[in-house]
Coordinates of C-alpha atoms in Angstrom, one line a residue:
Chain R
X22 CA -7.9 28.8 3.1
X23 CA -10.1 28.4 -0.4
X24 CA -7.8 26.0 -2.1
X25 CA -7.7 23.2 1.2
X26 CA -11.7 23.7 1.0
X27 CA -11.5 23.0 -3.3
X28 CA -9.5 20.2 -2.8
X29 CA -11.2 18.4 -0.4
X30 CA -14.4 19.0 -2.4
X31 CA -12.0 17.9 -5.4
X32 CA -11.5 14.5 -3.5
X33 CA -14.9 14.1 -2.1
X34 CA -15.8 13.7 -6.2
X35 CA -13.6 10.6 -7.0
X36 CA -15.2 7.0 -7.3
X37 CA -15.1 4.4 -4.1
X38 CA -13.9 6.8 -1.2
X39 CA -17.6 7.1 0.1
X40 CA -18.3 4.7 1.9
X41 CA -20.3 4.0 4.6
X42 CA -20.4 0.0 5.6
X43 CA -19.3 -0.4 9.1
X44 CA -17.3 -3.6 8.1
X45 CA -17.4 -4.4 11.7
X46 CA -14.5 -7.3 11.6
X47 CA -14.9 -8.5 14.7
X48 CA -17.6 -10.4 13.4
X49 CA -16.3 -12.5 11.0
X50 CA -15.2 -14.8 12.8
X51 CA -18.5 -15.6 14.2
X52 CA -20.1 -17.8 12.3
X53 CA -23.8 -17.7 13.9
X54 CA -23.3 -14.0 13.9
X55 CA -22.8 -13.9 9.8
X56 CA -25.4 -16.3 8.9
X57 CA -28.3 -14.6 11.3
X58 CA -26.7 -11.3 8.9
X59 CA -27.1 -13.2 6.0
X60 CA -30.2 -14.7 6.7
X61 CA -31.9 -11.1 7.6
X62 CA -34.6 -9.7 5.3
X63 CA -33.1 -6.5 4.6
X64 CA -29.5 -7.8 3.8
X65 CA -28.3 -7.1 0.3
X66 CA -26.0 -8.9 -2.0
X67 CA -24.0 -7.5 -5.2
X68 CA -23.1 -10.5 -7.5
X69 CA -20.0 -10.1 -9.4
X70 CA -19.5 -11.0 -12.4
X71 CA -15.1 -10.5 -13.7
X72 CA -15.5 -6.7 -13.7
X73 CA -19.2 -6.0 -14.2
X74 CA -22.2 -6.5 -11.2
X75 CA -25.3 -8.3 -11.3
X76 CA -28.4 -6.3 -12.3
X77 CA -30.7 -5.3 -15.3
X78 CA -30.7 -2.1 -17.2
X79 CA -28.5 0.3 -15.6
X80 CA -29.5 -1.0 -12.1
X81 CA -27.4 -3.7 -10.2
X82 CA -29.7 -5.9 -8.3
X83 CA -29.3 -6.7 -4.5
X84 CA -31.9 -9.2 -4.4
X85 CA -30.8 -12.6 -3.1
X86 CA -29.6 -14.8 -5.6
X87 CA -30.9 -18.2 -6.0
X88 CA -27.6 -20.0 -5.7
X89 CA -25.3 -18.6 -3.9
X90 CA -22.6 -20.4 -2.8
X91 CA -20.2 -18.7 -0.3
X92 CA -20.7 -15.0 0.3
X93 CA -18.3 -12.0 1.9
X94 CA -19.2 -10.0 4.2
X95 CA -19.3 -6.2 3.7
X96 CA -20.5 -4.3 6.6
X97 CA -23.6 -2.2 8.0
X98 CA -25.4 0.3 6.0
X99 CA -26.2 3.5 7.6
X100 CA -29.6 1.9 8.4
X101 CA -28.1 -1.1 9.4
X102 CA -28.8 -3.0 6.5
X103 CA -26.5 -5.8 6.2
X104 CA -24.6 -5.9 2.5
X105 CA -22.8 -8.9 0.9
X106 CA -21.0 -9.8 -1.4
X107 CA -20.6 -13.4 -3.9
X108 CA -19.6 -14.8 -7.1
X109 CA -22.6 -14.3 -10.0
X110 CA -22.7 -16.0 -12.7
X111 CA -25.8 -14.6 -14.0
X112 CA -26.3 -13.5 -17.5
X113 CA -27.1 -10.1 -16.6
X114 CA -25.0 -8.1 -15.5
X115 CA -23.7 -4.3 -15.8
X116 CA -19.8 -3.5 -16.2
X117 CA -18.5 -1.1 -13.7
X118 CA -16.9 1.1 -15.5
X119 CA -19.7 2.3 -17.7
X120 CA -21.1 2.8 -13.8
X121 CA -18.7 4.7 -13.2
X122 CA -19.0 7.4 -16.3
X123 CA -22.7 7.5 -16.1
X124 CA -22.7 9.0 -12.7
X125 CA -25.9 6.4 -12.2
X126 CA -25.5 5.2 -8.9
X127 CA -24.6 7.5 -5.3
X128 CA -21.1 7.4 -4.5
X129 CA -21.4 5.2 -1.4
X130 CA -23.4 2.6 -3.8
X131 CA -19.9 2.5 -6.0
X132 CA -18.0 2.2 -2.8
X133 CA -19.4 -0.7 -2.0
X134 CA -18.4 -2.2 -5.1
X135 CA -15.6 -1.6 -4.8
X136 CA -14.9 -3.3 -1.9
X137 CA -17.2 -6.7 -3.7
X138 CA -15.1 -6.7 -6.5
X139 CA -11.5 -6.5 -5.5
X140 CA -12.6 -9.3 -2.4
X141 CA -14.7 -11.5 -5.0
X142 CA -11.6 -11.3 -7.7
X143 CA -9.2 -12.1 -5.0
X144 CA -10.6 -15.3 -4.1
X145 CA -11.7 -16.1 -7.7
X146 CA -7.4 -16.1 -8.3
X147 CA -6.7 -17.6 -4.6
X148 CA -8.7 -20.8 -4.4
X149 CA -5.6 -22.6 -3.9
X150 CA -3.2 -22.5 -1.1
X151 CA 0.2 -20.8 -3.0
X152 CA 2.3 -21.7 -0.4
X153 CA 1.4 -26.3 -1.1
X154 CA -0.7 -26.2 -3.9
X155 CA -4.1 -27.5 -2.3
X156 CA -7.2 -26.0 -3.2
X157 CA -8.1 -23.6 0.1
X158 CA -11.6 -22.3 2.1
X159 CA -12.8 -19.3 2.5
X160 CA -12.8 -18.4 6.2
X161 CA -13.9 -15.2 8.3
X162 CA -16.6 -14.2 6.6
X163 CA -14.3 -13.7 3.2
X164 CA -11.4 -12.4 4.8
X165 CA -9.2 -15.1 5.1
X166 CA -8.4 -18.7 2.9
X167 CA -6.9 -21.3 5.0
X168 CA -5.6 -24.4 4.0
X169 CA -6.7 -27.1 6.1
X170 CA -3.5 -29.3 4.9
X171 CA -0.2 -27.3 5.2
X172 CA -2.2 -24.8 7.6
X173 CA -1.7 -21.7 5.5
X174 CA -3.5 -18.8 6.2
X175 CA -4.1 -16.6 3.4
X176 CA -5.4 -12.8 3.2
X177 CA -6.8 -10.5 0.5
X178 CA -4.5 -8.4 -1.6
X179 CA -4.2 -4.8 -1.6
X180 CA -1.4 -3.7 -4.3
X181 CA 0.0 -0.2 -3.3
X182 CA 0.5 2.2 -6.4
X183 CA 2.1 5.1 -6.0
X184 CA 0.9 7.7 -8.9
X185 CA 2.6 11.1 -9.3
X186 CA 1.7 14.6 -10.8
X187 CA 5.0 16.2 -11.1
X188 CA 5.3 19.9 -12.5
X189 CA 8.8 22.2 -13.3
X190 CA 8.2 25.7 -13.0
X191 CA 5.3 26.2 -15.5
X192 CA 5.1 23.2 -16.6
X193 CA 3.3 19.6 -15.7
X194 CA 4.2 16.0 -16.8
X195 CA 1.8 13.7 -18.0
X196 CA 1.9 10.4 -19.9
X197 CA -0.2 8.4 -21.8
X198 CA -0.3 4.5 -22.9
X199 CA -0.3 3.5 -26.3
X200 CA -4.3 1.8 -25.4
X201 CA -5.7 4.9 -24.1
X202 CA -8.0 6.7 -26.3
X203 CA -6.2 9.3 -28.7
X204 CA -5.2 13.0 -27.0
X205 CA -5.7 11.6 -23.0
X206 CA -2.8 12.3 -21.0
X207 CA -2.7 11.2 -16.7
X208 CA -0.6 10.8 -14.3
X209 CA 2.5 9.0 -14.4
X210 CA 1.6 6.2 -12.2
X211 CA 3.4 2.6 -11.1
X212 CA 2.6 -0.5 -8.6
X213 CA 4.8 0.0 -5.7
X214 CA 7.8 -2.9 -4.6
X215 CA 9.3 -4.7 -2.2
X216 CA 11.6 -2.9 -0.2
X217 CA 10.8 1.0 -0.8
X218 CA 8.9 4.0 0.7
X219 CA 6.8 5.7 -1.3
X220 CA 8.7 8.6 -2.0
X221 CA 11.3 6.6 -3.7
X222 CA 8.8 4.3 -5.7
X223 CA 7.3 8.1 -6.8
X224 CA 10.8 8.8 -7.7
X225 CA 11.8 5.4 -8.9
X226 CA 8.4 5.3 -11.3
X227 CA 9.1 8.8 -12.9
X228 CA 12.9 8.1 -13.9
X229 CA 12.2 4.9 -15.3
X230 CA 9.2 5.9 -17.4
X231 CA 10.5 9.4 -18.2
X232 CA 14.0 10.0 -17.2
X233 CA 13.2 12.9 -15.2
X234 CA 14.6 13.0 -11.1
X235 CA 12.3 14.4 -9.1
X236 CA 12.9 16.4 -5.8
X237 CA 10.1 17.7 -3.1
X238 CA 7.7 14.2 -3.2
X239 CA 4.3 15.1 -1.3
X240 CA 1.3 13.4 -0.6
X241 CA -2.0 14.7 -1.7
X242 CA -5.3 11.9 -1.3
X243 CA -5.0 8.2 -1.9
X244 CA -7.8 6.2 -3.6
X245 CA -8.9 2.3 -3.7
X246 CA -9.3 1.9 -7.4
X247 CA -11.1 -2.2 -8.0
X248 CA -9.1 -3.1 -10.7
X249 CA -8.0 -5.3 -9.5
X250 CA -7.7 -4.3 -6.1
X251 CA -5.2 -1.8 -6.0
X252 CA -4.9 1.2 -3.6
X253 CA -3.8 4.7 -5.6
X254 CA -1.6 6.3 -3.2
X255 CA -1.4 10.1 -4.4
X256 CA 1.9 12.1 -4.7
X257 CA 3.3 15.2 -6.3
X258 CA 6.9 16.3 -6.7
X259 CA 9.0 18.6 -8.5
X260 CA 11.5 17.8 -11.6
X261 CA 14.9 18.6 -11.2
X262 CA 14.7 19.4 -15.0
X263 CA 12.6 18.7 -18.4
X264 CA 14.9 16.6 -19.6
X265 CA 12.7 13.4 -20.7
X266 CA 13.4 10.3 -21.8
X267 CA 10.5 8.3 -23.1
X268 CA 10.1 4.5 -22.0
X269 CA 8.8 3.1 -25.0
X270 CA 7.1 -0.1 -23.0
X271 CA 5.3 1.2 -20.1
X272 CA 4.4 4.5 -22.3
X273 CA 3.7 5.3 -25.4
X274 CA 4.8 9.7 -25.2
X275 CA 4.9 11.7 -22.3
X276 CA 5.5 15.1 -22.8
X277 CA 5.3 18.7 -20.7
X278 CA 2.2 20.7 -20.7
X279 CA 2.1 23.9 -19.8
X280 CA -0.2 24.7 -16.8
X281 CA -3.1 27.1 -18.8
X282 CA -3.1 23.9 -21.1
X283 CA -3.6 21.4 -18.6
X284 CA -5.5 23.4 -17.4
X285 CA -8.3 23.0 -20.0
X286 CA -7.7 19.6 -20.5
X287 CA -8.6 19.2 -17.7
X288 CA -12.1 21.5 -17.6
X289 CA -12.2 19.6 -21.7
X290 CA -11.4 22.1 -24.0
X291 CA -7.9 22.0 -25.3
X292 CA -8.1 23.5 -28.7
X293 CA -6.3 20.8 -29.9
X294 CA -8.5 17.8 -28.2
X295 CA -6.0 17.0 -25.7
X296 CA -7.5 16.0 -22.2
X297 CA -6.9 15.2 -18.7
X298 CA -8.3 12.3 -16.4
X299 CA -12.0 12.4 -15.6
X300 CA -12.7 13.6 -11.8
X301 CA -13.7 10.2 -10.7
X302 CA -10.1 9.2 -11.3
X303 CA -7.2 10.8 -8.4
X304 CA -5.0 11.3 -11.4
X305 CA -7.6 14.6 -11.5
X306 CA -7.2 16.0 -8.0
X307 CA -3.1 15.3 -8.4
X308 CA -3.0 17.4 -11.4
X309 CA -5.4 19.9 -10.3
X310 CA -3.9 20.5 -7.1
X311 CA -0.2 21.4 -8.9
X312 CA -2.2 23.8 -12.0
X313 CA -3.8 25.4 -9.2
X314 CA -2.0 27.1 -7.8
X315 CA 0.8 29.5 -8.3
X316 CA 4.2 28.0 -9.2
X317 CA 7.0 27.7 -6.8
X318 CA 10.0 28.4 -8.5
Chain V
X7 CA 11.8 25.5 9.5
X8 CA 13.2 24.5 12.1
X9 CA 10.5 21.9 13.0
X10 CA 10.7 20.2 9.5
X11 CA 14.3 19.8 9.3
X12 CA 13.7 17.7 12.4
X13 CA 11.6 15.7 10.9
X14 CA 13.8 14.7 8.1
X15 CA 16.6 14.0 10.7
X16 CA 14.3 11.6 12.6
X17 CA 13.0 9.9 9.2
X18 CA 16.5 9.5 7.7
X19 CA 17.0 7.1 11.3
X20 CA 14.5 4.9 9.8
X21 CA 15.4 1.8 9.4
X22 CA 14.9 0.5 5.1
X23 CA 14.3 4.0 4.1
X24 CA 17.6 4.7 2.7
X25 CA 18.1 2.3 -0.4
X26 CA 21.4 3.3 -2.4
X27 CA 20.2 0.9 -5.5
X28 CA 19.3 0.8 -8.9
X29 CA 16.6 -1.9 -9.4
X30 CA 17.2 -1.3 -13.0
X31 CA 13.9 -3.2 -13.8
X32 CA 14.5 -2.6 -17.5
X33 CA 17.1 -5.6 -17.1
X34 CA 15.1 -8.3 -15.6
X35 CA 13.4 -9.7 -18.6
X36 CA 17.1 -9.8 -20.1
X37 CA 17.8 -13.2 -19.1
X38 CA 21.5 -12.9 -20.9
X39 CA 21.8 -9.5 -18.7
X40 CA 20.9 -10.8 -16.1
X41 CA 23.0 -13.9 -16.1
X42 CA 26.5 -11.5 -17.2
X43 CA 25.2 -9.4 -13.6
X44 CA 25.6 -12.1 -11.5
X45 CA 28.6 -13.7 -13.4
X46 CA 30.8 -10.2 -12.6
X47 CA 32.9 -10.6 -10.0
X48 CA 32.7 -8.6 -7.7
X49 CA 28.5 -9.2 -7.7
X50 CA 27.7 -9.5 -4.2
X51 CA 25.3 -11.9 -3.1
X52 CA 22.7 -12.0 0.0
X53 CA 21.5 -15.5 1.7
X54 CA 18.1 -15.3 2.9
X55 CA 16.8 -17.8 5.6
X56 CA 13.8 -17.1 7.4
X57 CA 14.3 -13.4 9.4
X58 CA 18.1 -13.9 9.1
X59 CA 21.1 -12.9 6.7
X60 CA 24.1 -15.6 6.0
X61 CA 26.9 -14.9 7.7
X62 CA 29.3 -14.8 10.6
X63 CA 29.7 -13.4 14.0
X64 CA 28.2 -9.9 13.2
X65 CA 29.3 -9.3 9.5
X66 CA 26.8 -10.8 6.6
X67 CA 28.6 -12.3 4.0
X68 CA 27.7 -11.9 0.7
X69 CA 30.6 -13.5 -1.5
X70 CA 29.0 -16.1 -4.0
X71 CA 27.9 -19.4 -2.1
X72 CA 28.8 -22.4 -3.2
X73 CA 24.4 -23.7 -3.9
X74 CA 23.0 -20.9 -5.2
X75 CA 19.4 -21.7 -7.4
X76 CA 18.1 -18.9 -8.8
X77 CA 18.9 -15.3 -7.2
X78 CA 16.8 -12.6 -7.3
X79 CA 18.7 -9.1 -9.1
X80 CA 18.1 -6.2 -6.5
X81 CA 19.9 -3.8 -8.1
X82 CA 23.4 -2.0 -8.8
X83 CA 24.8 0.1 -5.6
X84 CA 26.2 2.9 -6.2
X85 CA 29.5 2.0 -6.9
X86 CA 28.2 -0.2 -9.9
X87 CA 28.4 -3.8 -7.9
X88 CA 25.4 -5.8 -8.8
X89 CA 22.8 -7.5 -5.7
X90 CA 21.5 -10.4 -5.5
X91 CA 19.4 -12.3 -3.4
X92 CA 19.1 -16.2 -3.0
X93 CA 17.3 -18.5 -0.4
X94 CA 19.9 -19.9 2.1
X95 CA 20.6 -22.9 3.6
X96 CA 23.4 -21.9 5.4
X97 CA 23.8 -22.4 9.7
X98 CA 25.7 -19.6 10.4
X99 CA 22.6 -16.7 9.6
X100 CA 22.8 -13.2 11.5
X101 CA 19.1 -12.7 12.7
X102 CA 17.3 -9.0 10.7
X103 CA 16.1 -7.5 14.5
X104 CA 19.2 -7.4 16.2
X105 CA 21.3 -6.7 13.1
X106 CA 18.6 -3.7 13.2
X107 CA 19.0 -2.9 17.3
X108 CA 22.8 -2.9 17.0
X109 CA 23.0 -0.6 14.3
X110 CA 26.4 -2.3 13.2
X111 CA 25.7 -1.5 9.6
X112 CA 24.9 0.7 7.4
X113 CA 21.7 2.3 6.7
X114 CA 22.1 1.6 3.0
X115 CA 23.1 -2.1 4.0
X116 CA 20.1 -2.6 5.6
X117 CA 17.6 -1.3 2.9
X118 CA 19.2 -4.4 0.6
X119 CA 18.3 -6.6 3.2
X120 CA 14.9 -5.4 3.5
X121 CA 14.6 -5.5 -0.1
X122 CA 16.0 -9.0 -0.3
X123 CA 14.1 -10.5 3.0
X124 CA 10.4 -9.7 1.5
X125 CA 11.3 -10.9 -2.1
X126 CA 12.8 -14.5 -0.7
X127 CA 10.0 -14.9 1.3
X128 CA 7.9 -13.8 -1.3
X129 CA 9.2 -16.9 -3.2
X130 CA 9.1 -19.3 -0.7
X131 CA 5.7 -19.1 0.4
X132 CA 4.6 -18.6 -3.4
X133 CA 6.4 -21.7 -5.0
X134 CA 2.3 -22.7 -6.2
X135 CA 0.2 -20.5 -8.7
X136 CA -3.1 -20.0 -6.6
X137 CA -5.0 -19.5 -9.7
X138 CA -4.3 -23.7 -9.9
X139 CA -2.1 -25.2 -7.9
X140 CA 0.7 -26.3 -10.2
X141 CA 4.2 -25.3 -9.2
X142 CA 5.1 -21.7 -10.7
X143 CA 8.2 -20.8 -12.0
X144 CA 10.2 -18.0 -10.9
X145 CA 10.9 -15.3 -14.4
X146 CA 11.8 -11.5 -14.4
X147 CA 15.1 -12.1 -12.4
X148 CA 12.5 -12.5 -9.2
X149 CA 9.8 -10.0 -9.8
X150 CA 6.7 -12.2 -11.1
X151 CA 6.1 -16.0 -10.7
X152 CA 4.7 -17.6 -14.0
X153 CA 2.2 -20.5 -14.4
X154 CA 3.0 -22.4 -17.3
X155 CA -0.6 -24.4 -17.4
X156 CA -3.1 -21.6 -16.7
X157 CA -0.6 -19.0 -17.6
X158 CA -1.3 -16.7 -14.7
X159 CA 0.9 -14.5 -13.4
X160 CA 1.6 -13.6 -9.7
X161 CA 4.0 -10.2 -8.3
X162 CA 5.6 -9.5 -5.4
X163 CA 3.4 -8.8 -2.5
X164 CA 3.9 -5.0 -0.6
X165 CA 1.3 -5.3 2.2
X166 CA 0.1 -1.3 3.2
X167 CA -0.4 -0.9 6.8
X168 CA -1.6 2.0 8.2
X169 CA 0.3 3.1 11.3
X170 CA -1.3 6.3 13.0
X171 CA -0.3 9.2 15.8
X172 CA -3.8 10.1 17.5
X173 CA -3.5 13.1 19.6
X174 CA -6.1 14.9 21.6
X175 CA -5.0 18.4 23.5
X176 CA -2.0 17.7 25.0
X177 CA -2.3 14.4 25.3
X178 CA -1.0 11.4 22.8
X179 CA -3.1 8.0 22.1
X180 CA -0.6 4.9 22.5
X181 CA -1.0 0.5 22.8
X182 CA 0.2 -1.7 23.3
X183 CA 0.0 -5.6 22.2
X184 CA 0.1 -8.5 24.6
X185 CA 4.1 -10.3 23.3
X186 CA 5.7 -6.8 24.0
X187 CA 8.4 -6.4 26.1
X188 CA 6.6 -4.4 29.8
X189 CA 6.5 -0.9 29.9
X190 CA 6.5 -0.6 26.0
X191 CA 3.4 1.2 23.9
X192 CA 2.8 2.3 20.9
X193 CA 1.0 4.1 17.7
X194 CA -1.8 1.9 16.9
X195 CA -2.2 0.2 13.6
X196 CA -3.7 -2.6 11.0
X197 CA -3.4 -4.0 8.0
X198 CA -5.7 -2.4 4.6
X199 CA -8.4 -3.6 3.7
X200 CA -9.8 -3.9 -0.4
X201 CA -11.8 -1.0 -0.7
X202 CA -10.7 1.6 1.6
X203 CA -9.0 4.7 1.4
X204 CA -5.6 5.2 3.6
X205 CA -7.7 7.9 5.3
X206 CA -10.5 5.0 5.9
X207 CA -8.0 2.4 7.5
X208 CA -7.0 5.0 10.1
X209 CA -10.2 6.1 11.2
X210 CA -12.1 2.1 11.3
X211 CA -8.4 0.9 13.0
X212 CA -8.5 3.7 15.7
X213 CA -12.1 3.1 16.7
X214 CA -11.7 -1.1 16.4
X215 CA -8.6 -1.2 18.6
X216 CA -9.6 1.7 20.7
X217 CA -13.2 3.1 20.3
X218 CA -12.0 6.2 18.9
X219 CA -13.6 8.5 16.7
X220 CA -10.7 10.8 14.9
X221 CA -10.9 13.7 12.2
X222 CA -8.0 15.3 9.9
X223 CA -6.1 12.3 8.9
X224 CA -2.7 13.6 7.5
X225 CA 0.2 11.7 6.4
X226 CA 3.7 11.8 7.5
X227 CA 6.0 9.3 6.2
X228 CA 6.3 5.8 5.1
X229 CA 8.8 2.8 5.9
X230 CA 9.0 -0.8 3.8
X231 CA 8.9 -3.5 7.1
X232 CA 10.1 -6.7 6.0
X233 CA 8.5 -9.0 8.5
X234 CA 7.9 -9.9 5.8
X235 CA 6.7 -7.9 3.4
X236 CA 4.4 -4.3 4.8
X237 CA 4.7 -1.0 3.4
X238 CA 4.2 0.7 6.6
X239 CA 2.4 4.2 5.8
X240 CA 3.0 6.6 8.6
X241 CA -0.5 9.1 9.5
X242 CA -1.5 11.4 12.0
X243 CA -5.1 12.5 12.9
X244 CA -6.8 14.0 16.1
X245 CA -9.5 12.6 18.5
X246 CA -13.2 14.0 18.8
X247 CA -12.4 12.4 22.3
X248 CA -10.5 10.7 24.7
X249 CA -13.2 7.8 25.3
X250 CA -11.5 4.5 25.1
X251 CA -13.2 1.1 24.5
X252 CA -10.3 -0.4 24.3
X253 CA -10.5 -4.5 22.2
X254 CA -9.3 -6.8 24.2
X255 CA -7.8 -8.9 21.2
X256 CA -5.7 -6.7 19.4
X257 CA -4.5 -4.8 22.1
X258 CA -3.7 -5.7 25.3
X259 CA -3.9 -1.8 26.4
X260 CA -4.6 1.9 25.5
X261 CA -4.1 4.7 27.6
X262 CA -3.7 8.7 26.5
X263 CA -0.5 9.9 27.5
X264 CA 0.4 13.2 28.2
X265 CA 2.9 14.8 25.7
X266 CA 5.5 15.5 28.0
X267 CA 5.7 12.0 29.4
X268 CA 5.4 10.6 26.5
X269 CA 8.7 12.6 25.7
X270 CA 10.8 10.8 28.0
X271 CA 8.9 7.3 26.8
X272 CA 10.7 8.9 23.3
X273 CA 13.8 9.7 25.6
X274 CA 13.3 6.0 27.4
X275 CA 13.6 8.7 30.5
X276 CA 9.9 8.2 31.9
X277 CA 10.1 7.0 35.5
X278 CA 8.0 4.3 35.3
X279 CA 9.7 2.9 33.0
X280 CA 7.4 3.6 30.3
X281 CA 8.9 3.6 27.1
X282 CA 7.7 3.8 23.2
X283 CA 9.1 3.1 19.9
X284 CA 12.5 2.4 19.1
X285 CA 14.1 5.7 16.7
X286 CA 14.6 2.9 13.5
X287 CA 10.8 3.0 13.6
X288 CA 8.4 4.6 12.1
X289 CA 6.1 4.8 14.6
X290 CA 8.7 7.1 16.9
X291 CA 8.7 9.6 14.2
X292 CA 4.7 9.5 13.9
X293 CA 4.8 9.5 18.1
X294 CA 7.7 12.7 17.8
X295 CA 5.5 14.5 15.5
X296 CA 2.5 15.2 17.7
X297 CA 4.7 15.8 20.5
X298 CA 7.2 18.0 19.4
X299 CA 5.0 20.8 18.9
X300 CA 2.2 22.8 20.2
X301 CA -1.3 21.7 20.7
X302 CA -3.5 22.1 17.7
X303 CA -6.6 22.9 20.3

């Protein structure tokens, strides 16, 4: 019971999982309703430019922009204020990743930024119909693009990614990419492919990246990850053995760490400077899930 | 323990979850390796035309076609035979859904057809770069499309869908779409949206479609669904009350069925002709999960 509460508390600390917006999808097709919401003096506007949000200093600016173009309806907040997203061209912006790290924004606000960032990126990278090559038009308040000549309808992408902690007795399998800061290790992960289950994707990715076979694949938690539009599906699994064959392309290194060391890596107190995922990332919850409990072997 | 075994047996009966192909993604970028695999006299070729597979009578034809065009590498089967998919234009085909229902194909073979169907459909519906509108070219043995002028890379879509059984005491919430055969009810479901967790998507969809609030959302199982490229994420949840407000757009009807009646619907023995999902569909596993055990209330 205590363990369950710990786990819930850890999940609540994740970034992007705490949206309070009611999306009101039933309004999206009603052009006049959406226009009325946008005209509401209490409406908030999230300007997205690449990985950044319009704003100054350390505060996003949710005011109505002078030149907005098409806007995307995100939903109503708990006070009934409508939230919109638009493609910004402001010179003053705040990068999303440092905002995340700084912890200066409430969790609900970070979640709105995630929704805004994924949707704006989708429109910017899908301005043309993939079926016939013609420019398409935004519809349904930003949740559809329509191609007039060929009649094609296109919907926002959400790319499922499996991410998993793998244990074997008193050890945990962690890997690192060459681009990460020195000393950082985290859970293995990879995009799901057509025609596989979540459980098969976990087994495939762990074998491809580390040459390790797994069993007892279980779901732990999920997290939207707006760089640009992933759904992180957080899993845990048990390895059949500790033999490793590291794929040098996807990972620079993968190794087994003893659980007591991983505890220190999570708390950033490992004597050799190794550390594991940040508490806002689902990898932290997944790694915690296998080190916080006695081994099942 | 017995319950766990029952549940695993039911998951194993699902369509498309039993692929035995080793996808060997590390070979996809190696043009010569892939060509050698395609030249192997033991190579199998799955021709896909819309929702159908090339074949005659009740048997798919996996022979090398005369005019194949580009082919997609699916993987090696347990005997080491390479499998490929291609866009067919044959006049003789077998529709996939009746093949599913007939139960005439081994589970592993159905899984290969699902992978083939999703990938071929993706190429056919994404021949143009969504970023700039130029025709793109297939690369990585079918797992990427590249746009030469703008340099854009595009990857196959997998659309996550939440599907969930909702219980309240001794009752289960089921719905039906107007297009379904008379008497058929199943689990509610809907596409995930950018910026939400799996658990939030379940709560949003159940509220949108039936006006019901839920708690204790839990993962049960997953299933790829190749019509055209969904990932069904199977969940269960508990309703806060039995008050219903059915959205007439998405669902024709939704109602609470007593669990003993739902058992009969799953077994197709309900006296009024109501029935629930087919055993090959994940809805069957999800509904079974809440009716096969004593109420948690």
